[in-house]
XYZ file of C-alpha atoms in Angstrom:
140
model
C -2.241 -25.664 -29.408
C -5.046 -25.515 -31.740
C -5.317 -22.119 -31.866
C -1.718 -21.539 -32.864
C -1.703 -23.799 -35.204
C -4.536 -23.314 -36.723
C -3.693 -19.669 -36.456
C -0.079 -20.345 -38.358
C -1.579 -22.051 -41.201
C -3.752 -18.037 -42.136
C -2.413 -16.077 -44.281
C -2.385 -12.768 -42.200
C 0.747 -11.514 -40.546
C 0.026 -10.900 -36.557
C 2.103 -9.913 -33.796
C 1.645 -11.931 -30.327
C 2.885 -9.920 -26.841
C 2.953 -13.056 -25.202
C 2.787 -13.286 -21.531
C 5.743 -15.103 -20.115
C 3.798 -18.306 -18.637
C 1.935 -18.793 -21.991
C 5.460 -18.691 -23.791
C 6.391 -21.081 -21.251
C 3.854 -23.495 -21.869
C 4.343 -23.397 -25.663
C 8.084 -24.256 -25.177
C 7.099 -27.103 -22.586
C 4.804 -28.394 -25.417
C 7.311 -28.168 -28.152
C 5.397 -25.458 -29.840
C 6.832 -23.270 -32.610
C 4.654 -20.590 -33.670
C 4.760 -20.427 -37.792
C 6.549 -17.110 -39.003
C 3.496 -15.335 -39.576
C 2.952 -15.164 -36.040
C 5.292 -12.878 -34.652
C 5.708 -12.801 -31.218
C 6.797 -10.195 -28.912
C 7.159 -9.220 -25.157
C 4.109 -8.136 -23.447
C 3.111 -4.055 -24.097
C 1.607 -1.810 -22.170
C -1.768 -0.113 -22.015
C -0.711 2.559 -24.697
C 1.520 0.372 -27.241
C -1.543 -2.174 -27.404
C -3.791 0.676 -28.686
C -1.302 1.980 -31.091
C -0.828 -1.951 -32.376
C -5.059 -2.263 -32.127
C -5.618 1.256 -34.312
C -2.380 -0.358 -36.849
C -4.240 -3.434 -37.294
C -6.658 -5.060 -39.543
C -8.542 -7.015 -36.842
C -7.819 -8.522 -33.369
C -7.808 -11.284 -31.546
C -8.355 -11.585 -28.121
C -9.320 -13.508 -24.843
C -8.874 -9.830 -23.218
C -12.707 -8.074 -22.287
C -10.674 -5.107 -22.104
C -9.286 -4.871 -25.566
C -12.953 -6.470 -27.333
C -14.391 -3.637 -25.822
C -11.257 -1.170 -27.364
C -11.581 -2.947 -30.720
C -15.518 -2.324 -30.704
C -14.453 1.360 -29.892
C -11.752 1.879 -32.535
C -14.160 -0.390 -35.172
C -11.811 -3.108 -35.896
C -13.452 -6.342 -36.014
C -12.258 -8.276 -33.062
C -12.007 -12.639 -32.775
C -12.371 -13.435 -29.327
C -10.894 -17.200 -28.160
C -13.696 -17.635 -26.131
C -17.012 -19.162 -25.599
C -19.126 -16.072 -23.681
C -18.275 -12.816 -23.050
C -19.485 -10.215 -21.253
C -19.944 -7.687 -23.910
C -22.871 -9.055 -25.431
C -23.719 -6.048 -28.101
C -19.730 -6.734 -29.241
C -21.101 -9.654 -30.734
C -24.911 -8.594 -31.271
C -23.351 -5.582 -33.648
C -21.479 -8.110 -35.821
C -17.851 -6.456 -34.532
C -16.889 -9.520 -31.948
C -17.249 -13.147 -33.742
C -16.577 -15.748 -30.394
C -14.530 -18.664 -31.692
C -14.531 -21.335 -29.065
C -17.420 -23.998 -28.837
C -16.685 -24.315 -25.140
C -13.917 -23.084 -22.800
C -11.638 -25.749 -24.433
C -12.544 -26.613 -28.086
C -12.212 -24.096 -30.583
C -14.342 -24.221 -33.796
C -11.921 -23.690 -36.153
C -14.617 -23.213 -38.734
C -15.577 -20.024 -37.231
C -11.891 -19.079 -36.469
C -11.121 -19.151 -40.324
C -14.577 -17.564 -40.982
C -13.383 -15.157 -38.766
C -9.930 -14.563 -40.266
C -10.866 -14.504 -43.586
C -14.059 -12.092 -43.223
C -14.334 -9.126 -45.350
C -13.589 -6.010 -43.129
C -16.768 -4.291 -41.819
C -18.183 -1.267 -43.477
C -21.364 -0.683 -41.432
C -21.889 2.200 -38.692
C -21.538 0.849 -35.823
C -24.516 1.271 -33.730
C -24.383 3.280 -30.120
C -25.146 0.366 -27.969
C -24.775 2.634 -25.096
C -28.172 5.034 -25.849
C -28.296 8.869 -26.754
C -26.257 10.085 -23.886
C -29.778 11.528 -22.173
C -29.776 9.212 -19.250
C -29.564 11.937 -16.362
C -32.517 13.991 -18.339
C -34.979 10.617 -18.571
C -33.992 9.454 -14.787
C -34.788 13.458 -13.841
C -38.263 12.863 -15.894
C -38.993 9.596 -14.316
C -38.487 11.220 -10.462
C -40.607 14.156 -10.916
């Protein structure tokens, strides 16, 4: 509930594909979503990327899509406290917004929300694309 509200009270305009169950639980709870949060049925794999490469920024619990945001540069906000792709956050492109897996900063959510959009290269976190030629090296 936190996150949506605090979410509702930012000036951006974002479009939620809810999953049913979490629409469910924000109708149990008596939850309206403010009208800049728009929310939709869930998408698919493809009409996520076209809404990720439309978009200023994301925000995300998903691994998949910080790892798609990282790849299409668009700074991502994960509602998490740990993920699993590390250099996301190392190359300033993933900012992690929960204190622990319940309590959101919302200091680092606005932060977050109101950051100036990246301009750096993002680094290859991934190496030169020589592994096969150093492991070949290594054997002989």
């Amino acid at each position: 509930t936190d996150i949506i509200r605090t979410l509702g009270q930012s000036s951006h305009t974002m479009i939620f594909p809810i999953h049913p169950r979490t629409r469910q639980a924000l109708t149990r709870h008596n939850i309206t979503p403010n009208p800049n949060i728009i929310m939709t049925d869930p998408v698919g794999y493809l009409e996520m990327i076209t809404l990720l490469e439309h978009s200023e920024r994301v925000i995300t619990d998903s691994g998949g899509l910080q790892k798609e945001a990282l790849f299409m540069k668009k700074p991502c906000i994960t509602v998490r406290d740990t993920t699993e792709w590390v250099e996301t956050v190392q190359t300033g492109w993933n900012t992690l917004v929960m204190d622990s897996p319940t309590k959101l900063n919302q200091d680092k959510l606005n932060l977050a929300l109101n950051k100036t959009p990246l301009t750096h290269a993002l680094p290859n976190p991934y190496g030169s694309g020589d592994a096969a030629e150093k492991i070949v090296a290594l054997i002989s």
